[in-house]
CSV table of C-alpha atoms in Angstrom, one decimal:
chain,number,residue,atom,x,y,z
A,15,MET,CA,159.6,175.7,83.2
A,16,GLY,CA,160.1,179.4,82.0
A,17,LEU,CA,163.7,179.0,81.0
A,18,ARG,CA,163.0,175.7,79.3
A,19,ILE,CA,160.3,177.3,77.2
A,20,LEU,CA,162.6,180.2,76.3
A,21,ILE,CA,165.5,177.9,75.2
A,22,THR,CA,163.2,175.4,73.4
A,23,SER,CA,161.4,178.2,71.6
A,24,ALA,CA,164.7,179.7,70.3
A,25,TRP,CA,166.0,176.3,69.2
A,26,ALA,CA,162.8,175.5,67.5
A,27,ALA,CA,162.9,178.8,65.6
A,28,VAL,CA,166.4,178.1,64.4
A,29,ARG,CA,165.6,174.5,63.5
A,30,GLY,CA,162.4,175.5,61.7
A,31,VAL,CA,164.3,178.0,59.5
A,32,LEU,CA,167.0,175.4,58.7
A,33,GLY,CA,164.3,172.8,57.9
A,34,TRP,CA,162.5,175.3,55.7
A,35,ILE,CA,165.7,176.1,53.8
A,36,ALA,CA,166.6,172.4,53.4
A,37,GLY,CA,163.1,171.2,52.6
A,38,ARG,CA,162.2,173.8,49.9
A,39,ASN,CA,162.2,171.2,47.2
A,40,GLY,CA,160.6,168.4,49.3
A,41,PRO,CA,157.6,166.2,48.4
A,42,VAL,CA,154.4,167.7,47.2
A,43,PRO,CA,152.2,168.3,50.3
A,44,VAL,CA,148.9,166.7,50.9
A,45,ASP,CA,145.9,169.0,50.7
A,46,LEU,CA,143.0,167.5,52.7
A,47,GLU,CA,139.6,169.2,52.4
A,48,PRO,CA,136.4,168.9,54.4
A,49,GLY,CA,134.6,165.8,53.2
A,50,ASP,CA,137.8,163.8,52.7
A,51,PRO,CA,138.4,160.7,54.8
A,52,ALA,CA,140.7,161.5,57.7
A,53,PRO,CA,143.9,159.5,57.5
A,54,ASP,CA,143.9,156.7,60.1
A,55,PHE,CA,146.7,156.6,62.7
A,56,GLU,CA,148.1,154.5,65.5
A,57,LEU,CA,150.1,156.7,67.8
A,58,PRO,CA,151.4,156.6,71.3
A,59,ALA,CA,150.2,159.4,73.6
A,60,SER,CA,151.3,161.3,76.7
A,61,ASP,CA,149.0,159.2,78.9
A,62,GLY,CA,150.8,156.0,78.0
A,63,ARG,CA,148.1,154.7,75.7
A,64,VAL,CA,148.2,154.1,72.0
A,65,TYR,CA,145.3,155.7,70.1
A,66,ARG,CA,143.9,154.7,66.7
A,67,LEU,CA,141.4,156.9,64.8
A,68,ARG,CA,139.4,153.9,63.8
A,69,GLU,CA,138.6,153.3,67.5
A,70,PHE,CA,136.2,156.2,67.4
A,71,ALA,CA,134.4,155.4,64.2
A,72,GLY,CA,130.7,155.4,64.7
A,73,ARG,CA,131.1,156.4,68.4
A,74,LYS,CA,132.7,159.9,68.7
A,75,ALA,CA,133.8,162.9,66.8
A,76,VAL,CA,137.5,163.6,67.1
A,77,VAL,CA,139.5,166.9,67.2
A,78,ILE,CA,143.2,166.8,66.5
A,79,ALA,CA,145.1,170.0,67.3
A,80,TRP,CA,148.5,169.8,65.7
A,81,PHE,CA,151.2,172.1,67.1
A,82,PRO,CA,154.9,172.5,66.4
A,83,LYS,CA,156.8,171.7,69.6
A,84,ALA,CA,156.3,170.9,73.2
A,85,PHE,CA,157.8,173.4,75.7
A,86,THR,CA,157.5,176.4,73.4
A,87,ALA,CA,155.6,179.5,74.4
A,88,GLY,CA,152.9,179.4,71.7
A,89,CYS,CA,152.3,175.7,72.0
A,90,ALA,CA,152.0,176.0,75.8
A,91,ALA,CA,149.5,178.8,75.4
A,92,GLU,CA,147.5,176.7,72.9
A,93,CYS,CA,147.5,173.6,75.0
A,94,ARG,CA,146.4,175.6,78.1
A,95,SER,CA,143.6,177.1,76.1
A,96,LEU,CA,142.4,173.7,75.0
A,97,GLU,CA,142.6,172.4,78.6
A,98,ALA,CA,140.4,175.4,79.8
A,99,SER,CA,137.7,174.3,77.4
A,100,GLY,CA,138.3,170.5,77.8
A,101,ASN,CA,135.2,169.8,79.9
A,102,VAL,CA,132.9,171.5,77.4
A,103,ILE,CA,134.5,169.7,74.5
A,104,ARG,CA,134.1,166.3,76.3
A,105,SER,CA,130.5,167.2,77.2
A,106,LEU,CA,129.8,167.4,73.5
A,107,GLY,CA,130.9,163.8,73.1
A,108,VAL,CA,134.1,164.7,71.3
A,109,GLN,CA,137.5,163.1,71.9
A,110,HIS,CA,140.3,165.7,71.5
A,111,PHE,CA,144.0,165.4,71.2
A,112,GLY,CA,147.0,167.5,70.8
A,113,ALA,CA,149.6,166.2,68.3
A,114,ASN,CA,153.2,166.9,67.4
A,115,MET,CA,156.4,165.1,66.4
A,116,ASP,CA,158.0,165.1,69.9
A,117,ARG,CA,158.8,161.8,71.7
A,118,PRO,CA,156.1,160.3,74.0
A,119,ASP,CA,158.2,161.0,77.1
A,120,THR,CA,158.6,164.7,76.1
A,121,ASN,CA,154.9,165.0,75.6
A,122,ARG,CA,154.2,163.2,78.9
A,123,GLU,CA,156.4,165.7,80.7
A,124,PHE,CA,154.8,168.6,78.9
A,125,ALA,CA,151.3,167.4,79.6
A,126,GLN,CA,152.2,166.9,83.3
A,127,ALA,CA,153.8,170.3,83.5
A,128,LEU,CA,150.7,172.0,82.1
A,129,GLY,CA,148.2,169.8,84.0
A,130,LEU,CA,146.5,168.7,80.7
A,131,GLY,CA,143.5,166.3,81.0
A,132,TYR,CA,143.7,165.3,77.3
A,133,PRO,CA,146.4,163.2,75.5
A,134,ILE,CA,149.1,164.5,73.2
A,135,LEU,CA,149.8,162.2,70.3
A,136,SER,CA,153.5,161.6,69.4
A,137,ASP,CA,154.2,161.2,65.7
A,138,GLY,CA,158.0,160.7,65.9
A,139,ASP,CA,158.7,159.9,62.3
A,140,GLY,CA,156.2,162.5,60.9
A,141,ARG,CA,154.3,159.8,58.8
A,142,VAL,CA,150.9,160.9,60.2
A,143,ALA,CA,151.8,164.6,60.0
A,144,ARG,CA,152.6,164.1,56.3
A,145,ALA,CA,149.4,162.2,55.7
A,146,TYR,CA,147.4,165.1,57.3
A,147,GLY,CA,149.4,167.7,55.2
A,148,VAL,CA,150.7,169.5,58.3
A,149,LEU,CA,154.3,168.8,57.6
A,150,ARG,CA,155.2,171.0,54.7
A,151,THR,CA,158.7,172.4,54.2
A,152,GLY,CA,159.9,172.8,57.8
A,153,ALA,CA,161.0,170.6,60.6
A,154,TYR,CA,157.8,171.0,62.6
A,155,PRO,CA,154.1,170.4,61.9
A,156,SER,CA,151.9,173.4,61.1
A,157,ARG,CA,149.5,174.6,63.8
A,158,TRP,CA,146.3,173.3,62.3
A,159,THR,CA,143.3,171.6,63.9
A,160,PHE,CA,141.2,168.9,62.3
A,161,PHE,CA,137.5,168.3,63.1
A,162,ILE,CA,136.6,164.7,62.2
A,163,GLY,CA,133.1,163.3,62.3
A,164,GLU,CA,131.9,160.0,63.7
A,165,ASP,CA,131.9,158.8,60.1
A,166,GLY,CA,135.7,159.3,59.8
A,167,ARG,CA,135.5,162.2,57.4
A,168,ILE,CA,137.0,165.6,57.9
A,169,LYS,CA,134.3,168.2,58.8
A,170,ALA,CA,136.5,171.2,59.0
A,171,ILE,CA,140.2,172.3,59.2
A,172,ASP,CA,141.3,175.4,61.2
A,173,LYS,CA,144.5,176.6,59.6
A,174,HIS,CA,144.5,180.0,61.4
A,175,VAL,CA,144.7,178.9,65.0
A,176,ARG,CA,144.8,181.6,67.7
A,177,VAL,CA,146.7,180.1,70.5
A,178,LEU,CA,145.2,182.1,73.4
A,179,SER,CA,141.6,181.4,72.4
A,180,HIS,CA,141.9,178.1,70.7
A,181,GLY,CA,139.9,176.1,73.2
A,182,SER,CA,136.9,178.4,72.9
A,183,ASP,CA,137.3,178.6,69.2
A,184,VAL,CA,137.2,174.8,69.0
A,185,VAL,CA,134.0,174.8,71.1
A,186,THR,CA,132.4,177.4,68.8
A,187,ARG,CA,133.4,175.4,65.7
A,188,LEU,CA,132.0,172.2,67.2
A,189,GLY,CA,128.7,174.1,67.8
A,190,GLU,CA,128.6,175.2,64.2
A,191,LEU,CA,129.2,171.6,62.9
A,192,THR,CA,126.4,170.0,64.9
C-alpha cells in the first residue's frame, strides 16, 4: 500500500493545483455555520449501504469527516486516527462517517486496507460536497469535519483538522457539545 499512497498523493497534489487554477472563477462557495440545517444527503458508502442524513433525525448525532482523497498519506493518517477513537465515538451514541469524492469501490478498498470500522461516503459528482461548502476551487473536498445534532442542525465545524489526532479531537469536541 506504501507505493500506492506515494503515487496517489503525488497525482492528487498535481490535480489539486490544476483544479485550483481552473476553478479560480467558479461558483460562490456555500458558507455553513453552526445552527444552520445540515444539507441532507443520500450517498453510497464503503460498506455497501446507502446512507441518508434524515435516517438519523431524532435518533443520533452525526459526524462527517470530509477528506480529499483515498490512498493518500494525510487521509490515511486521518482515517486511522478516527478508527482508533471509533469505539468511544460510538459509545457516545454518534454515527460517524468519512466522506470524499472517490468511487464507492475505491473507498471500499481503502477502508478494507486500513481496517476501518466506520463507513466512508462516496460523493462522486461533488453535489453534497458543494452543499456542505467543502468543494471550493480545487478538485478535492477540503479536510473539514461537521458535527450534526439529532435535530439535523450543524453544531460545530472543524476547519483545522489535525490528521494524526483527529479521532481524539472529535471525541473532545463531542464532549464539549453535550
